[in-house]
Short mmCIF file of C-alpha atoms in Angstrom, two decimals:
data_model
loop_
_atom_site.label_atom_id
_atom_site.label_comp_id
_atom_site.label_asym_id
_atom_site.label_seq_id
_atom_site.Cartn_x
_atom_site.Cartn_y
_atom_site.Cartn_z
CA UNK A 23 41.62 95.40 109.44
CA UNK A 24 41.11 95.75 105.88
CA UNK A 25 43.80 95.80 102.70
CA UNK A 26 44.04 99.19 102.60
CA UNK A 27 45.15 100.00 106.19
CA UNK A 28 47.43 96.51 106.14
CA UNK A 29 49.57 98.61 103.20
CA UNK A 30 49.59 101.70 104.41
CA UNK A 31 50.98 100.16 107.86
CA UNK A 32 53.02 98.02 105.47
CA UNK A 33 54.69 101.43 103.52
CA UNK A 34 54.92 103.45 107.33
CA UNK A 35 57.02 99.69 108.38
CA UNK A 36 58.88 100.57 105.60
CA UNK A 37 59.52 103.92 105.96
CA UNK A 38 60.46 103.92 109.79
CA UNK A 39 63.41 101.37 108.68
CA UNK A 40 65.24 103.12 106.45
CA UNK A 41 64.69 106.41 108.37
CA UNK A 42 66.39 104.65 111.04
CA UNK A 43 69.27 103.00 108.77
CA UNK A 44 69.48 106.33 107.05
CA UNK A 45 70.37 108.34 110.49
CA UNK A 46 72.34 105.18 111.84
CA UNK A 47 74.40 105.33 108.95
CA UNK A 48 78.06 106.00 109.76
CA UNK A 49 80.23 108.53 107.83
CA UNK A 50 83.19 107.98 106.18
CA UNK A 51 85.13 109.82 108.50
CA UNK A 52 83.67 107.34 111.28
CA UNK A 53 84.31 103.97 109.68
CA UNK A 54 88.15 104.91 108.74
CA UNK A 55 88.28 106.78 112.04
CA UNK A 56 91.66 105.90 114.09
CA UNK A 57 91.88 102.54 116.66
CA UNK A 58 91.38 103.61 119.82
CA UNK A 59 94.02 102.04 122.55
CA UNK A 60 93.62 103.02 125.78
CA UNK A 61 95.83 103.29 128.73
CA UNK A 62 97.16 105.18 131.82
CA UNK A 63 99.69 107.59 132.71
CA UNK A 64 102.47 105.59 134.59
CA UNK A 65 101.32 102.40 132.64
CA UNK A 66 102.96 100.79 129.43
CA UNK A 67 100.23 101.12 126.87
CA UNK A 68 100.73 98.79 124.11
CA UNK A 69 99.65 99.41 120.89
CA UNK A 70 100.46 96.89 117.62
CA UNK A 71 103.16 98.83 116.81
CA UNK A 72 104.46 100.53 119.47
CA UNK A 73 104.08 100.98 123.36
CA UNK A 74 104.57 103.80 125.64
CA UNK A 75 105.32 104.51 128.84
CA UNK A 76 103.97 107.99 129.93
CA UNK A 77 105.84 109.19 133.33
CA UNK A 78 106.51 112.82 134.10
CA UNK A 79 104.45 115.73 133.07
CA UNK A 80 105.99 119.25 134.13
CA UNK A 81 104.38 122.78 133.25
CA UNK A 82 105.84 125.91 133.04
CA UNK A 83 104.54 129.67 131.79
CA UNK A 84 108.02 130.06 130.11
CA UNK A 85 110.59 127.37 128.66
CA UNK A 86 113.93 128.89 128.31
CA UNK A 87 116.89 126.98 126.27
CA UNK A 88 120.83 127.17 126.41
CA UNK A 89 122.05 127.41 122.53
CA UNK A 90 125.11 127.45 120.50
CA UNK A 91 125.91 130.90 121.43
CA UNK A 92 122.83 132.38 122.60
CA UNK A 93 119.57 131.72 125.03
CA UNK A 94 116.18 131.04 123.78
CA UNK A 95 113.06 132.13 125.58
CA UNK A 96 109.97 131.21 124.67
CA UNK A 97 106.97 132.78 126.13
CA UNK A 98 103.42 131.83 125.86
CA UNK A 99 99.61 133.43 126.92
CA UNK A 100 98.71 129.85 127.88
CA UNK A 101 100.67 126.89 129.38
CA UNK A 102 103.77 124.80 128.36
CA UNK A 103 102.51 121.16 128.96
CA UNK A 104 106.22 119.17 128.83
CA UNK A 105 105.76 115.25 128.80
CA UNK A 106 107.86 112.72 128.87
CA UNK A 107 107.71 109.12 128.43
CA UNK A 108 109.91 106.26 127.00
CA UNK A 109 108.60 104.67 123.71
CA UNK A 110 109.23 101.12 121.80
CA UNK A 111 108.64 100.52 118.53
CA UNK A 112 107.39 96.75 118.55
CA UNK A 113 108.11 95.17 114.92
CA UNK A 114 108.98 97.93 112.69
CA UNK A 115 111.55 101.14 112.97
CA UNK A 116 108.69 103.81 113.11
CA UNK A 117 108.03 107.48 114.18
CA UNK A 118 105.08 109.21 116.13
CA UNK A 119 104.28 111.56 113.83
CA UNK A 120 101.03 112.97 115.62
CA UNK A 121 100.63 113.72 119.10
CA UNK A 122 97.80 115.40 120.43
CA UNK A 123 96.83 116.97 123.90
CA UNK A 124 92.66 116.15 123.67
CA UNK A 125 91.38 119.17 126.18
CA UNK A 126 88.55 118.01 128.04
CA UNK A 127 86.26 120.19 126.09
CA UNK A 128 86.75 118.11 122.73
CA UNK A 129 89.45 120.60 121.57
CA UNK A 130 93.14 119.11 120.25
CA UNK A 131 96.38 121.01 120.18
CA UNK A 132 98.79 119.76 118.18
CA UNK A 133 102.80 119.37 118.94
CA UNK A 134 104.72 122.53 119.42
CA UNK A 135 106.89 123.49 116.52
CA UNK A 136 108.62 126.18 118.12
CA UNK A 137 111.83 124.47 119.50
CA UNK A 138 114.57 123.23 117.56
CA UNK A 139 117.26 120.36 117.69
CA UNK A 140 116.05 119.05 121.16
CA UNK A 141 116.74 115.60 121.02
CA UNK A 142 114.05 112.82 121.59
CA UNK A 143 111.53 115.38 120.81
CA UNK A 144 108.85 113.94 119.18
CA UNK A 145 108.18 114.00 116.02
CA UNK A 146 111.46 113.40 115.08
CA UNK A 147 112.41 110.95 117.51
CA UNK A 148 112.97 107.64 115.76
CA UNK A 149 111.94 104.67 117.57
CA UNK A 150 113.18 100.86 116.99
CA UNK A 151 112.08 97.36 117.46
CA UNK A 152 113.94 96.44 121.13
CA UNK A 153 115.56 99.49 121.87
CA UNK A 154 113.01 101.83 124.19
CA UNK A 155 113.60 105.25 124.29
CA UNK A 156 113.20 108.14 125.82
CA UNK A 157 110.67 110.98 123.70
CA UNK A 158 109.64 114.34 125.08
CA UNK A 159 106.54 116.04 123.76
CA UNK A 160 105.67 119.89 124.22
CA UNK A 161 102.03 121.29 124.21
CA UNK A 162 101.15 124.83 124.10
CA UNK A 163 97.31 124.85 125.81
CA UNK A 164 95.49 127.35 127.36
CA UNK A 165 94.99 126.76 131.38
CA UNK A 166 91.29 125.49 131.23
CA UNK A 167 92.27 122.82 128.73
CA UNK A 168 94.63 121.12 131.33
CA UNK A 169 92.06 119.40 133.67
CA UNK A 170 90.69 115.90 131.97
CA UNK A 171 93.48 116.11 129.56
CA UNK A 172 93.59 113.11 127.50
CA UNK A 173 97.26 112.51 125.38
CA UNK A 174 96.47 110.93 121.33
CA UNK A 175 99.38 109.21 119.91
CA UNK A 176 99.61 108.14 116.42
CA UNK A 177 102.12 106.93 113.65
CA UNK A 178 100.08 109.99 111.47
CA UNK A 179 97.36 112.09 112.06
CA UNK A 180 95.60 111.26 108.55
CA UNK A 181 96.21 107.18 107.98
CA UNK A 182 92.33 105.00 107.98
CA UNK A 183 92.31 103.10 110.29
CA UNK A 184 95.69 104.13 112.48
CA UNK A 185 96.03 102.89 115.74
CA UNK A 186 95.72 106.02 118.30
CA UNK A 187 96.95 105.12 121.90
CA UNK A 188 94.70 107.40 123.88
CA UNK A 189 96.25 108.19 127.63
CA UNK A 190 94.34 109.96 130.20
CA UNK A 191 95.99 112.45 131.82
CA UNK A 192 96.18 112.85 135.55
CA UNK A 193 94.45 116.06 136.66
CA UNK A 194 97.31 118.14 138.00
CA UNK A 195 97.79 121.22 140.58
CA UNK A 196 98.02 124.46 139.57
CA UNK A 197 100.98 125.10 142.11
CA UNK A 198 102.64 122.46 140.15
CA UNK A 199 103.16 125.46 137.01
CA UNK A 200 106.67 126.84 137.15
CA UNK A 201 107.66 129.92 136.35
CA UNK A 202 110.54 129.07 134.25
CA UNK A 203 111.52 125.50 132.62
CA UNK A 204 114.90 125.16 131.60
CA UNK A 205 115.18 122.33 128.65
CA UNK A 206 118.97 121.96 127.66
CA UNK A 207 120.90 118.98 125.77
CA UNK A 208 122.34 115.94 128.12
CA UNK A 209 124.94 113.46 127.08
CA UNK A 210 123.31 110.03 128.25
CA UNK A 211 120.73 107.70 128.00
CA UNK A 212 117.62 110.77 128.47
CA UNK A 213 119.40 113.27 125.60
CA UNK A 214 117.46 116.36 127.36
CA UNK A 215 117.44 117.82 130.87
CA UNK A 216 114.69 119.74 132.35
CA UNK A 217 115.01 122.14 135.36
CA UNK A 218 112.89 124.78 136.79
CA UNK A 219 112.88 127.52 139.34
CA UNK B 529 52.75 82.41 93.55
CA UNK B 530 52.01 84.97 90.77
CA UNK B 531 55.61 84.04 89.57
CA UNK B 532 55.01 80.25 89.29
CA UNK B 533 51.77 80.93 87.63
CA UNK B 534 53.45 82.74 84.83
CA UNK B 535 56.18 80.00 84.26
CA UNK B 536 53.62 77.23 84.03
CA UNK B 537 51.81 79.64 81.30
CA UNK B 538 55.49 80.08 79.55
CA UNK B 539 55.89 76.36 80.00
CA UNK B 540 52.80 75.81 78.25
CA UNK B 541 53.53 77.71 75.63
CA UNK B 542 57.07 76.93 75.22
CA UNK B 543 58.35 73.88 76.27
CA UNK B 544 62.12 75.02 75.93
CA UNK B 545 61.73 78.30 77.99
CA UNK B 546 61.46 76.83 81.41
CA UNK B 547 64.90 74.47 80.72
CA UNK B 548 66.55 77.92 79.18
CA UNK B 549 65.05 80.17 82.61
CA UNK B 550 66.52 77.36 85.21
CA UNK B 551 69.99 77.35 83.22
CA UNK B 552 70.17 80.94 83.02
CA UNK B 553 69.36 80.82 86.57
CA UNK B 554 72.52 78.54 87.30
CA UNK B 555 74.89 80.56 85.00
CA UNK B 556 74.40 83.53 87.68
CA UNK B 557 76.20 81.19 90.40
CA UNK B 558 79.17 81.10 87.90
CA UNK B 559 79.06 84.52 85.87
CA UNK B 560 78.66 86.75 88.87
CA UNK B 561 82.35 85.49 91.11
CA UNK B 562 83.47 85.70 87.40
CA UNK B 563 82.89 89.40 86.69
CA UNK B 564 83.90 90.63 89.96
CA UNK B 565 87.29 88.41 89.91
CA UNK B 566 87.29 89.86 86.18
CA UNK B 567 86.44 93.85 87.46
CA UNK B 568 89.00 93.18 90.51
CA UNK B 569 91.62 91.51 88.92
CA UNK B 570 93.77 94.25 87.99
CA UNK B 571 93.70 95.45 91.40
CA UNK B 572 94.33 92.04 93.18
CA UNK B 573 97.34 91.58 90.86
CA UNK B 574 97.95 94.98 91.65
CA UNK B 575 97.84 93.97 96.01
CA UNK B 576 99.77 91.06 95.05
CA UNK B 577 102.84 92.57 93.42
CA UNK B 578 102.70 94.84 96.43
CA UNK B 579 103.81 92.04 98.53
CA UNK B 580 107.33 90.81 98.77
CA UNK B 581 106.47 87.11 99.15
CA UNK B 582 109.09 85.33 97.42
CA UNK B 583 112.15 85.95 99.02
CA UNK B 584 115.49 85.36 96.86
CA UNK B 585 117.64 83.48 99.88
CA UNK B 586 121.83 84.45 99.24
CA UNK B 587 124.52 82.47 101.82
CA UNK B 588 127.41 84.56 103.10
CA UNK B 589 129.70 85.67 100.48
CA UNK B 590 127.65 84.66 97.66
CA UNK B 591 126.55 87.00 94.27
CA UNK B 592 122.73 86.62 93.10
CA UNK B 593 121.14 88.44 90.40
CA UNK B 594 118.38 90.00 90.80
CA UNK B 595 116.33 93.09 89.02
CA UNK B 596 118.91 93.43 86.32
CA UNK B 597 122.23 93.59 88.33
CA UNK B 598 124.21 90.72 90.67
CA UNK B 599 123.81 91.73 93.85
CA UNK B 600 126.62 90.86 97.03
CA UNK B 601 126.61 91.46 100.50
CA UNK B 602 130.40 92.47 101.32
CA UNK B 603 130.36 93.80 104.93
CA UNK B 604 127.84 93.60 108.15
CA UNK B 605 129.67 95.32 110.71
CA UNK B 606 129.13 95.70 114.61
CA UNK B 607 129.77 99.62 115.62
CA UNK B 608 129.41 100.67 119.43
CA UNK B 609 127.00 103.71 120.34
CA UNK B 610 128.34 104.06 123.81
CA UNK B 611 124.74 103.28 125.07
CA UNK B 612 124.11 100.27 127.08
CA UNK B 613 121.97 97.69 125.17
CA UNK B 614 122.44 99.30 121.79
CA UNK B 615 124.91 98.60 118.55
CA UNK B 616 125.03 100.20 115.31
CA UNK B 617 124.84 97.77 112.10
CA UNK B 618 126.93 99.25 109.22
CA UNK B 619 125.76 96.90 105.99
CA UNK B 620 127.48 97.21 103.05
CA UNK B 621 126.59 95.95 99.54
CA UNK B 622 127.22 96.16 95.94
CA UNK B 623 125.07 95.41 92.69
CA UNK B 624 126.98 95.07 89.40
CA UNK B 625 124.56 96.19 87.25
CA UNK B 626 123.34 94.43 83.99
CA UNK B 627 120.37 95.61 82.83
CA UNK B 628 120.06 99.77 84.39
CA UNK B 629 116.66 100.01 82.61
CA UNK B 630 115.05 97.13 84.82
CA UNK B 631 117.30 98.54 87.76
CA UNK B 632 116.26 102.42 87.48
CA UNK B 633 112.55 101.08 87.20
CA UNK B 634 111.21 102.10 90.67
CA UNK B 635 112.93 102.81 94.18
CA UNK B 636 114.76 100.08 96.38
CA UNK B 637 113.89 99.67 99.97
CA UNK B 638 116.80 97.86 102.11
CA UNK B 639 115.56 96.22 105.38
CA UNK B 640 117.50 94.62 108.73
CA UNK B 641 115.54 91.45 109.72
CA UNK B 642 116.03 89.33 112.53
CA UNK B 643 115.42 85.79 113.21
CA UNK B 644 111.81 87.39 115.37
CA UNK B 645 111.09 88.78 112.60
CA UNK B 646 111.67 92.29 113.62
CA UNK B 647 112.07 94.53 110.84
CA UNK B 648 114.70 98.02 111.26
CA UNK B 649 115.08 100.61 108.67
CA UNK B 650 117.76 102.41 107.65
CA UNK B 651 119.24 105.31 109.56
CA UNK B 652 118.72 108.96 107.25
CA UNK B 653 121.62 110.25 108.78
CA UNK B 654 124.80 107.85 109.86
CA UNK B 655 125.53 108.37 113.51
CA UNK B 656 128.77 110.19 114.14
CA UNK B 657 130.43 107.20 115.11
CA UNK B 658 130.15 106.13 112.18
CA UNK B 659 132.14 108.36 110.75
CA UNK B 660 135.27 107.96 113.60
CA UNK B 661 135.08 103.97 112.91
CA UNK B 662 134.34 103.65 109.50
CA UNK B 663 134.63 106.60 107.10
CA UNK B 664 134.71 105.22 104.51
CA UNK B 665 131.75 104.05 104.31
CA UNK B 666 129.72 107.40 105.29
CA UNK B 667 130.38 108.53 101.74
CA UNK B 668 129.20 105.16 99.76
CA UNK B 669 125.89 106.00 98.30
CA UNK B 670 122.43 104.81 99.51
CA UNK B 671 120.30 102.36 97.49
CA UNK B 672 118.58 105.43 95.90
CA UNK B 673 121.96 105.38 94.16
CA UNK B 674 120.90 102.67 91.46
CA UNK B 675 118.36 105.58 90.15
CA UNK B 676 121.91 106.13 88.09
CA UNK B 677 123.11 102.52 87.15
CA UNK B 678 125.11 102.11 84.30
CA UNK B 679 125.80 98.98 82.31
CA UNK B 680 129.05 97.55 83.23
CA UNK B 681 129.23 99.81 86.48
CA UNK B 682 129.01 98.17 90.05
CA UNK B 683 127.39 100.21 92.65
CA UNK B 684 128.52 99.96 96.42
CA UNK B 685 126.21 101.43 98.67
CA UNK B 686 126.06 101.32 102.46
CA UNK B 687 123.22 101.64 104.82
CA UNK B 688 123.03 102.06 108.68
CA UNK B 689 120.86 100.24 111.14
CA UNK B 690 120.14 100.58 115.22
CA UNK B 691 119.66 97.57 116.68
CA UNK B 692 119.57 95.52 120.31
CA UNK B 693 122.72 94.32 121.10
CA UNK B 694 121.35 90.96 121.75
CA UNK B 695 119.46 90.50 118.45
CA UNK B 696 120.13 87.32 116.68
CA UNK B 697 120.12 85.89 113.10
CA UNK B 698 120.78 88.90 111.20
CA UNK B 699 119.59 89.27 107.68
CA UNK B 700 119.22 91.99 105.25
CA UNK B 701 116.20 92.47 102.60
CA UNK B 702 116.94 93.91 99.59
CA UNK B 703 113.91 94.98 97.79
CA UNK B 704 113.90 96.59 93.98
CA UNK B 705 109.96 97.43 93.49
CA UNK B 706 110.03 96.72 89.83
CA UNK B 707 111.09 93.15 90.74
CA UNK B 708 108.52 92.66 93.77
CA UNK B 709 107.28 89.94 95.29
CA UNK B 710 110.49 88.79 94.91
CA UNK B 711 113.60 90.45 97.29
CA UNK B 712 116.76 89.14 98.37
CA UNK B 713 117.60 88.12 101.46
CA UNK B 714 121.20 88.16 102.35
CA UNK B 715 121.96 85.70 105.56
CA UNK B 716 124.35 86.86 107.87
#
């Protein structure tokens, strides 16, 4: 082989490498991506700084609520996905700001915003070191997101590098969807009661 | 190769220039960690202020002053919730202010330790309890409160804390930020 085919393999060596580190190269958004933890529905996932315990997941087409004075329905063209779960900060007082119901198509739906003063309903519920306790979360999702659902939970949707606890959800029947969930205030340890048709 | 070649031509040439090349060569091992501590300093100083790591340690019943005012713990009371497992901490403190500029100077973040080193924050809202048991303290201002301090004036302030029942070796962390990495640990 002569000198002039040695460079130009020599350049084409060259050039194939930092093609390669070029496309390899991860984005921003990928090296300050969240933590992943992952766990199990039923199973105490435990993250740095907090661990949950996922346990009952109930679906409804409509949630109704007892007020102060009047009833609340709320109505929806998808599903109510209602979870519930007991949660532990580990070392610092701390709230879940994010939850996310991952459908299995790569599409997230963030936390309902639609109810109002239920306690232990997240994001408001306040978790502290030692003292586990009980949080509800409520998804609105259309029906074909339910199968392969996957829950994200996170002290904030936007923090680099947050840890994300990332629990796969059990596929569930459809005869399991109520008609009507009623969600009303308890006095005791679970601050909520759920009860459906 | 090509590189030696030239430096026994420059050496040739000028005796000096090969000593000078080599030394300039070794200055690079001790000018380049100098500029970047030099570029980065402001921001490590920065990281390090950031950190409370020199706690101000204050035995029961004792005044300490710290970030322009003396600072006391008066009260760390036990308050049932009713729930198994779970007690409400009412702490209350006061800080006789000396110096309001240094103590207006940035927020104050008040802390519940315990001897695991498990760290709870303060309550936004008292529990209603609170308010059967102790009233008074409900209206005592937060630490926010020093945003106001006048010289001469001493501020109580009260803060409320959920915490296992069976937590041991209580301790609260006072922090001004203007005064970080120092904070004051009251022992309980």
């Amino acid at each position: 082989m002569n000198g002039a085919a040695k460079g130009f393999l020599a350049i084409a060596f060259a050039a194939a490498v930092l093609y390669l580190l070029q496309h390899t190269t991860p984005g921003y958004g990928d090296i300050t991506s969240p933590i992943p933890v992952t766990g199990r529905s039923g199973q105490k996932v435990e993250a740095n700084a907090f661990a949950i315990n996922i346990a009952k997941t109930h679906l409804a087409r409509t949630i109704t609520m007892k007020g102060i004075g009047r009833n609340q329905t709320f109505t929806t063209s998808g599903l109510w996905v209602l979870v519930e779960g007991v949660a532990e900060a580990r070392s610092e007082s701390l709230t879940l700001a994010s939850a996310q119901w991952l459908g299995a198509s790569g599409i997230r739906y963030a936390l309902t915003q639609r109810f109002q003063a239920v306690p232990g309903l997240l994001p408001s519920q306040r978790l502290e070191p030692g003292l586990p306790r009980p949080v509800l979360m409520a998804f609105e999702i259309p029906e074909n997101q339910l199968a392969g659902g996957t829950l994200l939970l996170a002290r904030s949707a936007w923090m680099p590098l947050e840890e994300e606890v990332r629990i796969r959800m059990p596929d569930m029947e459809r005869d399991g969807i109520k008609p009507t969930l009623e969600l009303a205030r308890n006095a005791g340890a679970v601050p909520w009661r759920l009860s459906g048709e | 190769m090509e590189a030696e070649r030239r430096m026994t031509a420059l050496s040739e040439d000028h005796p000096g220039e090969r000593r000078r090349y080599w030394l300039s060569f070794a200055a690079l091992a001790i000018v380049l960690p100098a500029a970047i501590l030099v570029s980065s300093w402001s921001s490590l100083s920065e990281w390090r202020r950031s950190h409370t790591t020199a706690p101000l340690i204050v035995e029961r019943g004792a005044t300490r002053s710290y970030a322009g005012a003396q600072w006391q713990l008066t009260g760390l009371t036990r308050v049932r919730t009713g729930l198994p497992g779970e007690i409400l901490i009412v702490a209350e403190f006061e800080a006789a202010v000396d110096d309001p500029e240094l103590l207006r100077n940035g927020p104050c973040q008040v802390v519940l330790t315990d001897d695991r080193g498990r760290r709870w924050l303060p309550a936004f809202i008292p529990a209603r309890i609170v308010r059967q048991v102790l009233p008074a303290t409900v209206d005592k201002p937060r630490c926010s409160a020093l945003a106001k301090a006048e010289h001469g004036h001493k501020i109580t302030m009260a803060e409320t804390f959920t915490i296992p029942e069976n937590a041991t070796g209580l301790a609260l962390a006072v922090t001004a930020v203007s005064a970080r990495p120092e904070f004051l640990i009251f022992k309980y």
